[in-house]
Tab-separated table of C-alpha atoms and ligand atoms in Angstrom:
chain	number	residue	atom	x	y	z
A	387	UNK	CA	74.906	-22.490	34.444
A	388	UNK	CA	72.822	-24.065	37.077
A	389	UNK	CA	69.481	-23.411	37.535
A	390	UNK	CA	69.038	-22.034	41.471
A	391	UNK	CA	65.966	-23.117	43.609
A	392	UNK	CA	64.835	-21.832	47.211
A	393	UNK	CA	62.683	-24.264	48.893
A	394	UNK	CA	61.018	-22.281	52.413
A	395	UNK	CA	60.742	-24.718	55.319
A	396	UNK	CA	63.074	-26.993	56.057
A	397	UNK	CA	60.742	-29.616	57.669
A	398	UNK	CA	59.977	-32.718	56.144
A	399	UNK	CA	58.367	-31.972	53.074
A	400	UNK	CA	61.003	-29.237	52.367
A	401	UNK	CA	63.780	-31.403	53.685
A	402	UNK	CA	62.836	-34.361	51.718
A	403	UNK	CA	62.238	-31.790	48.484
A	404	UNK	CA	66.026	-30.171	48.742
A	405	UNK	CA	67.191	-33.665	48.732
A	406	UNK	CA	65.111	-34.977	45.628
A	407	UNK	CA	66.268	-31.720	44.156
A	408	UNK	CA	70.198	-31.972	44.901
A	409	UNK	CA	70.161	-35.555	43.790
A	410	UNK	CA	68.998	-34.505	40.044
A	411	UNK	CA	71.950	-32.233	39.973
A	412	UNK	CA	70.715	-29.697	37.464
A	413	UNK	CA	69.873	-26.508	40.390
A	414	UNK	CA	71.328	-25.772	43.031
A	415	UNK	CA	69.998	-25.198	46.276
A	416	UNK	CA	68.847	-22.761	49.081
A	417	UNK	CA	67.253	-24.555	52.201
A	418	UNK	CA	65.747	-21.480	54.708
A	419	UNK	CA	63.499	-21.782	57.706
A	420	UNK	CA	63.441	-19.897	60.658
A	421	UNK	CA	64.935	-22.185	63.231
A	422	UNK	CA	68.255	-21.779	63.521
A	423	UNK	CA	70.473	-24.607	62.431
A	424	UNK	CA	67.701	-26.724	60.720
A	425	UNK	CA	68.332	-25.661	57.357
A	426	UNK	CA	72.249	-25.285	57.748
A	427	UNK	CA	72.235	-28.506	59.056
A	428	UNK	CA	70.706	-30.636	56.318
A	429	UNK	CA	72.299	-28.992	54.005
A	430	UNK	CA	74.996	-29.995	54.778
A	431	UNK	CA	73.789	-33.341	55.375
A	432	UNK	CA	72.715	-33.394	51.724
A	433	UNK	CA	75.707	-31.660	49.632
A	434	UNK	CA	78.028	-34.568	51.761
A	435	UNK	CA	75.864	-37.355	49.886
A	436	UNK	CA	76.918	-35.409	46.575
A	437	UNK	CA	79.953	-37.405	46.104
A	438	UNK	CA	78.278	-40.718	46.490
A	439	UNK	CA	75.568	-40.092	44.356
A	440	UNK	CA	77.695	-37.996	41.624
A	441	UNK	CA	75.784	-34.144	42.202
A	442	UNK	CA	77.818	-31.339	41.752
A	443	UNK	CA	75.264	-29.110	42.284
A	444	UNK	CA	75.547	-26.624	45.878
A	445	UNK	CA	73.465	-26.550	48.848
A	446	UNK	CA	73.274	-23.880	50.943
A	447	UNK	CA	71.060	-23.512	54.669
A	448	UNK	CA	70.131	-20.172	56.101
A	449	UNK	CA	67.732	-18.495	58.087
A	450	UNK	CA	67.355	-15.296	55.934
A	451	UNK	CA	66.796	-14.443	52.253
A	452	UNK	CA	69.619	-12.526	51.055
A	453	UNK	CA	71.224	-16.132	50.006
A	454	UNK	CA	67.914	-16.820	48.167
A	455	UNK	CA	68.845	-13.982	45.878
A	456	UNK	CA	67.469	-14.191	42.355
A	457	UNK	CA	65.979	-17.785	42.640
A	458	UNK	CA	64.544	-19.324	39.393
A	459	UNK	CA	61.944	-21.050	40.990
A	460	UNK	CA	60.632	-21.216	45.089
A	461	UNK	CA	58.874	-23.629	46.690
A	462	UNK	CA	57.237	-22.825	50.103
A	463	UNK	CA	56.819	-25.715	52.849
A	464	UNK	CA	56.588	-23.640	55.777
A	465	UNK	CA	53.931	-23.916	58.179
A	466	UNK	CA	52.559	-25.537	60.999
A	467	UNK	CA	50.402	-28.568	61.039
A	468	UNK	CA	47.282	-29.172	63.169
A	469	UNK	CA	47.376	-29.405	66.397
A	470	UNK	CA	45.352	-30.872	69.014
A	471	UNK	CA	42.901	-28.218	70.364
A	472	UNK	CA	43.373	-25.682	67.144
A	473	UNK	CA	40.505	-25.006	64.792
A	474	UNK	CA	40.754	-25.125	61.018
A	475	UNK	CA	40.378	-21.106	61.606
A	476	UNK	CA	43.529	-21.277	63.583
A	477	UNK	CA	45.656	-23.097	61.244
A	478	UNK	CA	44.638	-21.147	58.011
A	479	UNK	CA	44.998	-17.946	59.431
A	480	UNK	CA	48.723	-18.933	61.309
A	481	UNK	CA	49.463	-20.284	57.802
A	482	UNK	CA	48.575	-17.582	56.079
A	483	UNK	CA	50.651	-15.326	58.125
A	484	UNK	CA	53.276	-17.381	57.371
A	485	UNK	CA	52.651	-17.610	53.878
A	486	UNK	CA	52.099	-13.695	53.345
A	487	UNK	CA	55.487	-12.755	55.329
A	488	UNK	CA	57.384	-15.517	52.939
A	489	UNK	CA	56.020	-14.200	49.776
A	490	UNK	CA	56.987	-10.803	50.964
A	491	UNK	CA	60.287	-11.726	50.887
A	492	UNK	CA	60.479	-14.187	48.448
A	493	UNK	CA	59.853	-11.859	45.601
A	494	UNK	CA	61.773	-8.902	47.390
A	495	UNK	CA	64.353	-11.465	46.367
A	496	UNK	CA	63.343	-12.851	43.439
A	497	UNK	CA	61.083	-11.009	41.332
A	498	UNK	CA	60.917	-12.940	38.292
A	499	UNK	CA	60.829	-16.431	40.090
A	500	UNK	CA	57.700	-18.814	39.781
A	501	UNK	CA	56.417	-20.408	42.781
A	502	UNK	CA	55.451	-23.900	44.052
A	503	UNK	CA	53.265	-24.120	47.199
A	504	UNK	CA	52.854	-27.152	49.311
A	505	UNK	CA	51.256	-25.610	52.952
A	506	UNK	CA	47.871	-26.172	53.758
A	507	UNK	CA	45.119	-25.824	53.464
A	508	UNK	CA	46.749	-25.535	49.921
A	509	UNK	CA	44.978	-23.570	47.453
A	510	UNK	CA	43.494	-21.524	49.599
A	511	UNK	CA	47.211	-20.980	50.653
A	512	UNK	CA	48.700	-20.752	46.786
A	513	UNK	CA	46.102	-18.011	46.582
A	514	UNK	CA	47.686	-16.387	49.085
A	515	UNK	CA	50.780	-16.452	47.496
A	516	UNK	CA	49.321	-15.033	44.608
A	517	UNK	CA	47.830	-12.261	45.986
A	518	UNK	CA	50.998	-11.068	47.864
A	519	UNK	CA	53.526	-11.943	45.286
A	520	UNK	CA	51.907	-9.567	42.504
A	521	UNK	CA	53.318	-12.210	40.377
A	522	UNK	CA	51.677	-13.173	36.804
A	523	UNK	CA	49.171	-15.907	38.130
A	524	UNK	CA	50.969	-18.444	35.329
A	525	UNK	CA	53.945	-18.130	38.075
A	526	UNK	CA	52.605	-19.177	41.325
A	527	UNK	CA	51.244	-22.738	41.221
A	528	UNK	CA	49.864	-25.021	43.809
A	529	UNK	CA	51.092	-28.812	44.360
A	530	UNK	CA	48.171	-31.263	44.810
A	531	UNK	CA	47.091	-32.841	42.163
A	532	UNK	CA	50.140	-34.827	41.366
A	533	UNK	CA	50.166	-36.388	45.108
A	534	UNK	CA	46.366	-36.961	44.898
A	535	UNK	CA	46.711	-38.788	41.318
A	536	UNK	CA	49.622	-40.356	42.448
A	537	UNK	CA	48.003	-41.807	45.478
A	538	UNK	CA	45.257	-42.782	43.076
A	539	UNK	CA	47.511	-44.972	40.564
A	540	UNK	CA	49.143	-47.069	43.140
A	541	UNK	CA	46.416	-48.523	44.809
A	542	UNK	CA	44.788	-48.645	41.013
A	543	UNK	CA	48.239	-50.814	40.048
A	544	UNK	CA	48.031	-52.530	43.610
A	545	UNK	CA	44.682	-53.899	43.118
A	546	UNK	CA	45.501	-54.849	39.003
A	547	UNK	CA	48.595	-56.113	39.493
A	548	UNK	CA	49.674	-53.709	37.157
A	549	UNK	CA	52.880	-51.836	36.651
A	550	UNK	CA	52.093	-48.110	37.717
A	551	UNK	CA	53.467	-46.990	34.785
A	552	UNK	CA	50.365	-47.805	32.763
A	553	UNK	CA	48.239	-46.398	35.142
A	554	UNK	CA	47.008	-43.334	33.608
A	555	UNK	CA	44.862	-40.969	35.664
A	556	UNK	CA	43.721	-37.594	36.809
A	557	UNK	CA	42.313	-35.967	40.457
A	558	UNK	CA	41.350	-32.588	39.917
A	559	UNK	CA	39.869	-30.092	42.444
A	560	UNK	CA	40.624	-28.771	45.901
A	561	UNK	CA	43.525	-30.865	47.751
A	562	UNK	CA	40.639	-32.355	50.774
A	563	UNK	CA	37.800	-34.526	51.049
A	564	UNK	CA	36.285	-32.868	47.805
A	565	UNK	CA	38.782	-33.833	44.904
A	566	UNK	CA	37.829	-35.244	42.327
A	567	UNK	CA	39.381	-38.556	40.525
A	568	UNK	CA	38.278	-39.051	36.780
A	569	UNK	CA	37.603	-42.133	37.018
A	570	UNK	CA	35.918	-42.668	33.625
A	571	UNK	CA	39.315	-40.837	32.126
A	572	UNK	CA	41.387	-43.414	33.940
A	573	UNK	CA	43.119	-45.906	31.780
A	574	UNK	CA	45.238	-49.143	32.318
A	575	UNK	CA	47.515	-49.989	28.948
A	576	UNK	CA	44.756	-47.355	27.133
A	577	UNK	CA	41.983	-49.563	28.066
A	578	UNK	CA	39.381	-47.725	30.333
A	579	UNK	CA	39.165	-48.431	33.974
A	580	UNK	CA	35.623	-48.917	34.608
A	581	UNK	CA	36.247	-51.688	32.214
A	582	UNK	CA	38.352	-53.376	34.649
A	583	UNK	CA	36.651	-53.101	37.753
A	584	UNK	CA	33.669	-53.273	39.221
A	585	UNK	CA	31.865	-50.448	40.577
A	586	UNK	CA	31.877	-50.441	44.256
A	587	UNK	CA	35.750	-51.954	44.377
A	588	UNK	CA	36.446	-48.280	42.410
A	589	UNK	CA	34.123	-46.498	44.623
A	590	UNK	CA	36.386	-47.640	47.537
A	591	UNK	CA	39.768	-47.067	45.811
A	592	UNK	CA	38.475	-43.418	45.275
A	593	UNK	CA	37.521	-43.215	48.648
A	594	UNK	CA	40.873	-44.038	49.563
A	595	UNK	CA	42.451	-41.894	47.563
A	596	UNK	CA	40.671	-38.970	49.074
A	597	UNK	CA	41.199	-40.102	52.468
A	598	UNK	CA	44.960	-40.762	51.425
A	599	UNK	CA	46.740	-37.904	53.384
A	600	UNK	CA	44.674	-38.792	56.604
A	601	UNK	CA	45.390	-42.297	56.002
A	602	UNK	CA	49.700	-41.351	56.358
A	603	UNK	CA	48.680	-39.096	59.327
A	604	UNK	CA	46.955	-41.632	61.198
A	605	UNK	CA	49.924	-43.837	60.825
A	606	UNK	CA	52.858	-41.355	61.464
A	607	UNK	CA	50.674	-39.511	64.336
A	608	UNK	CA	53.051	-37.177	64.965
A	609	UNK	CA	52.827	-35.349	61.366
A	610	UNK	CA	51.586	-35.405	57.547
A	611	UNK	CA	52.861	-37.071	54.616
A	612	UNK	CA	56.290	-35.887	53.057
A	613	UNK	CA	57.981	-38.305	50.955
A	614	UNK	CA	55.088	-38.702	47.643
A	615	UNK	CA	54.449	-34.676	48.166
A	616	UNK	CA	58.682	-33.834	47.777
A	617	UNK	CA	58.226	-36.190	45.035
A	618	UNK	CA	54.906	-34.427	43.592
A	619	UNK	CA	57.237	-31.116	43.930
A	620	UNK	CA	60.236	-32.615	42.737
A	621	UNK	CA	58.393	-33.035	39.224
A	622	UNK	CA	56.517	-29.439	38.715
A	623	UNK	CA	60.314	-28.472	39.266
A	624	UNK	CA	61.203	-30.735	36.268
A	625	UNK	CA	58.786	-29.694	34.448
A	626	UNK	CA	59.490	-26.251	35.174
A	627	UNK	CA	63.082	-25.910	34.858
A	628	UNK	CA	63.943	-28.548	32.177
A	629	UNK	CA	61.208	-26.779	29.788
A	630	UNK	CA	59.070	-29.755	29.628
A	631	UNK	CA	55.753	-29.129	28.807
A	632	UNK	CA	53.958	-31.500	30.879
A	633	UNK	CA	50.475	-32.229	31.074
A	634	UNK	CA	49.880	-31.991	35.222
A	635	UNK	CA	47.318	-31.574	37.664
A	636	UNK	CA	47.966	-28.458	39.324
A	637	UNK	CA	46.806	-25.598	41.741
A	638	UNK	CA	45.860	-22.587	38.927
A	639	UNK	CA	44.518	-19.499	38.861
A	640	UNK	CA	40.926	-19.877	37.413
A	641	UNK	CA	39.402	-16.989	35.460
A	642	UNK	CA	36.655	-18.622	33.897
A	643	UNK	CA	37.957	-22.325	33.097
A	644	UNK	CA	35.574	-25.084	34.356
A	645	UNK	CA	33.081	-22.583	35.541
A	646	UNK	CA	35.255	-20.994	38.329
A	647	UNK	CA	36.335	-17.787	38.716
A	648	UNK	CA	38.872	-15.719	40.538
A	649	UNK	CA	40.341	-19.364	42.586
A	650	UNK	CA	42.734	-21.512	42.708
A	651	UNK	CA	41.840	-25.206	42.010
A	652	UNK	CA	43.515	-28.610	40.288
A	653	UNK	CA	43.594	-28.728	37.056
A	654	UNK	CA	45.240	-30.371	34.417
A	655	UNK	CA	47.705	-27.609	32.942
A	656	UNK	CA	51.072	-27.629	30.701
A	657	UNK	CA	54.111	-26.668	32.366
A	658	UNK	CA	57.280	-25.470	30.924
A	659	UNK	CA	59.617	-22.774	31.278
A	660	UNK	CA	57.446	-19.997	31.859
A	661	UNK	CA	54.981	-21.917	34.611
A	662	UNK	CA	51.787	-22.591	33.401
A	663	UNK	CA	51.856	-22.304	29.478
A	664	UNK	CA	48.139	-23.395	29.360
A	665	UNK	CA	44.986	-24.651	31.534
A	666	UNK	CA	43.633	-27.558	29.925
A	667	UNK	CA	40.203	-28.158	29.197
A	668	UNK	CA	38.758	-31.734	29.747
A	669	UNK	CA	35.124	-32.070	29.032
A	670	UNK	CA	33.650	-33.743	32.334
A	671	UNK	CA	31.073	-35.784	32.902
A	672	UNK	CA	27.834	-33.325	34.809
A	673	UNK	CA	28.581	-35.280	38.172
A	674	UNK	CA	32.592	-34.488	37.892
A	675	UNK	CA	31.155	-30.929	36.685
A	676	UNK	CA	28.898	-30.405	40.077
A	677	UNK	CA	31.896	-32.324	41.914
A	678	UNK	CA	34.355	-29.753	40.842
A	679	UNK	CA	32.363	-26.966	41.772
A	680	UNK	CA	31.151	-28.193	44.510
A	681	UNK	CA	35.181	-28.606	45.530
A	682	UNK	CA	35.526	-24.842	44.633
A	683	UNK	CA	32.960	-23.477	46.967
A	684	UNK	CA	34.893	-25.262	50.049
A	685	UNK	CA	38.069	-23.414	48.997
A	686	UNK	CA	35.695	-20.340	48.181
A	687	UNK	CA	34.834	-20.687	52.040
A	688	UNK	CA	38.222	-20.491	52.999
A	689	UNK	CA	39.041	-17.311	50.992
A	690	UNK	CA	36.187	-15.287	52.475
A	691	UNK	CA	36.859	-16.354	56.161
A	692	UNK	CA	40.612	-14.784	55.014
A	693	UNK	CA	39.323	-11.727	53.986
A	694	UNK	CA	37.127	-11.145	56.820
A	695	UNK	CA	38.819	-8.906	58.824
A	696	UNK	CA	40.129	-10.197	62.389
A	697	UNK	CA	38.751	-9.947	65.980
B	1040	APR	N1	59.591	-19.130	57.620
B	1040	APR	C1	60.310	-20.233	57.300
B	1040	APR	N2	60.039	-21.455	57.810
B	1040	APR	C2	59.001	-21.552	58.649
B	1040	APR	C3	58.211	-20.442	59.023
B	1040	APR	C4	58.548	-19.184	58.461
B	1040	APR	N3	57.857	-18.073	58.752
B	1040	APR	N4	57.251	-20.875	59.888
B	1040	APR	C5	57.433	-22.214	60.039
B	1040	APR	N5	58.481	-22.620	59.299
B	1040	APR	C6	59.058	-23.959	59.180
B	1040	APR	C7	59.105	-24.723	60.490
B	1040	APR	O1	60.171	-24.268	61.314
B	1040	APR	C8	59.289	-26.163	60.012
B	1040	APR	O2	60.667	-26.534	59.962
B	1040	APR	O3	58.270	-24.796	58.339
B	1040	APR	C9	58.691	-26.149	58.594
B	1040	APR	C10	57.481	-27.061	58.447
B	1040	APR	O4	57.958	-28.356	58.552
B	1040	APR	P1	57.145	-29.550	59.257
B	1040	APR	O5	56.557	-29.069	60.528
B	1040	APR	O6	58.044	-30.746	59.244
B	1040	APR	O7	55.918	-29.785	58.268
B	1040	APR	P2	55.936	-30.620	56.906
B	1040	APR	O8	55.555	-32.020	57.191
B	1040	APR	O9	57.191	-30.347	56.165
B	1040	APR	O10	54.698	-29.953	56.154
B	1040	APR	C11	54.782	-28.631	55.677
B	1040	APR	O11	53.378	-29.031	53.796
B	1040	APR	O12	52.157	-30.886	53.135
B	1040	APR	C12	52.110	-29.662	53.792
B	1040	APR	O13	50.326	-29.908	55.422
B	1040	APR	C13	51.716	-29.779	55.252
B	1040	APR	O14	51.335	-27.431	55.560
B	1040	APR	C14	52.238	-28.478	55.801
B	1040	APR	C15	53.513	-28.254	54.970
C-alpha cells in the first residue's frame, strides 16, 4: 500500500513539494490550503503529468482536512511572507496563528503522523508545531538545514569545478543570518576544504550561503525561494518514509545536545521510519560552539516574544 502524505499550503513551496512527491510515486497525495481552487487545481495539474512520467500514485486538492485523514507524514507550507510595511513581530505572530490552527487539525486528523515544517521564521515555527501537536518531539521536524547545506555545496562545487556530489558538508543552527557552515568538516573527494581554498574566498562562500535565501528573494522580488526547499523536503520525506536512516541536518528538539535546551535548532540527526531515530553529536570547534549558541539565543528571542501575551 501507498504511503499517504498531506502537504498544508499549496503555494510554491507546497506546490513545488506535491509535485516532487507525486513524481517518486511511492505516497500519495493531499494538497490543502485555504483558497479555494488552488489546491484542487494543481492537483490536478500534477496527477495529469502521471502518465507521462509513469506515477500511479493519487493526488487529491481540498480546502479541509477530512481528506487528510490518517496521513503518514505532513508537511506544512502555509503562511504568509513579508510584506512591505510588516514587522518581524507581525509575520511570526500571523504565522504562528497559522501554524497553531494547522497543527490543530492536522493531528485531529492524523495522530500518529510526523511532521515536516517549512514556514518561517522556521524553528521558531517547528516549535510551534511541537507544542500544539502534543506529538513525541522525534515526530515534528524542521526543514533547514538541508537547503542551507545545499546552498553551501553548489557554490563550493561552482568555485572547484567539482561535481557536487563530492561535496560533503554541514550548516547547522537557526535557518537566518546565524547558521552555521562547518567549514573545517567540509570535504571535497574526503580531502578537507580549508585545504583547497584560501581563507577569505571561503569566508565569502559562507557568507553567501547565509545570505542565500535573500539572495533568491532579491531576484524573484515578488516572493522566497521554493524549488531547493521542495527539494530539501522532498528528501526528509525519503528518508522518512523509505526507512532510510539518513544522516541530515535538521530542525530538532534539543534537550541538552550541544548545550541547548528546550529549542529547536539544526542539527545533524538520523532519520528513518520513526522521525528522528537519533541527534548526532559532532564535536565543534569553540567558535562553531559560541556560533551555535549564539544562533540559539536569536530563536530563543523569538520564542519568548511568542509567549508574551498580546496587546
Ligand atoms: N491554511 C492553509 N493554507 C494557508 C493558510 C492556512 N491557514 N494560510 C495561508 N495559507 C496558504 C496560502 O493561501 C498560500 O497558498 O499558504 C500558501 C503559502 O504559499 P506562498 O505564499 O506561495 O509561499 P511559499 O513561497 O510557498 O512559502 C511558504 O515556506 O519557505 C517558507 O518563508 C516561506 O514561510 C514561507 C513558506
Amino acid at each position: 500500500m501507498r504511503k499517504k502524505v498531506t502537504v498544508v499550503g499549496a503555494g510554491q513551496v507546497g506546490g513545488t513539494t506535491a509535485l516532487q512527491i507525486f513524481q517518486r510515486g511511492y505516497a500519495d497525495v493531499v494538497l490543502t490550503d485555504i483558497v479555494e481552487g488552488l489546491p484542487q487545481g494543481k492537483a490536478l495539474d500534477i496527477l495529469e503529468s502521471g502518465p507521462i512520467i509513469g506515477s500511479n500514485a493519487q493526488i487529491v486538492g481540498t480546502n479541509g482536512y477530512e481528506e487528510t485523514a490518517n496521513s503518514d507524514l505532513v508537511v506544512i507550507t502555509s503562511g504568509v511572507a513579508r510584506k512591505p510595511g510588516m514587522s518581524r513581530d507581525d509575520l511570526l505572530f500571523t504565522n504562528m496563528d497559522i501554524i497553531g490552527a494547522v497543527t490543530r487539525e492536522i493531528v485531529r486528523y492524523s495522530p500518529n503522523c510526523i511532521i515536516v515544517t517549512v514556514t518561517n521564521p522556521l524553528d521558531a515555527m517547528t516549535q510551534h508545531a511541537y507544542e500544539v501537536s502534543g506529538l513525541p518531539k522525534q515526530r515534528v521536524i524542521g526543514q533547514s538545514g538541508i537547503l542551507d547545506t545545499a546552498r553551501f555545496r553548489t557554490f563550493l562545487a561552482q568555485e572547484l569545478n567539482v561535481s557536487i556530489r563530492d561535496v560533503q558538508a554541514y550548516v547547522l543552527g537557526g535557518h537566518g543570518d546565524t547558521m552555521v557552515p562547518l567549514v573545517h568538516y567540509t570535504t571535497v573527494g574526503s580531502v578537507p576544504v580549508t585545504e583547497l581554498l584560501p581563507k577569505d574566498t571561503l569566508e565569502r562562500i559562507v557568507q553567501r550561503t547565509r545570505d542565500g535565501g535573500a539572495e533568491i528573494v532579491g531576484l524573484l522580488k515578488t516572493g522566497s525561494a521554493f524549488y531547493a526547499p521542495a527539494a530539501a523536503v522532498a528528501e526528509m520525506v525519503d528518508a522518512i518514509l523509505l526507512d532510510q536512516h539518513r544522516i541530515l541536518p535538521c530542525a530538532a528538539y534539543l534537550e541538552g545536545e550541544y548545550g541547548i535546551s528546550g529549542l529547536y535548532s539544526g542539527v545533524p540527526v538520523k532519520l528513518a521510519a520513526g522521525g528522528i531515530e537519533e541527534i548526532v553529536s559532532i564535536k565543534l570547534s569553540a567558535e562553531e560552539e559560541a556560533m551555535l549558541k549564539q544562533s540559539a539565543a536569536v530563536v530563543q528571542e523569538l520564542i519568548d516574544s511568542m509567549r508574551k501575551p498580546r496587546v
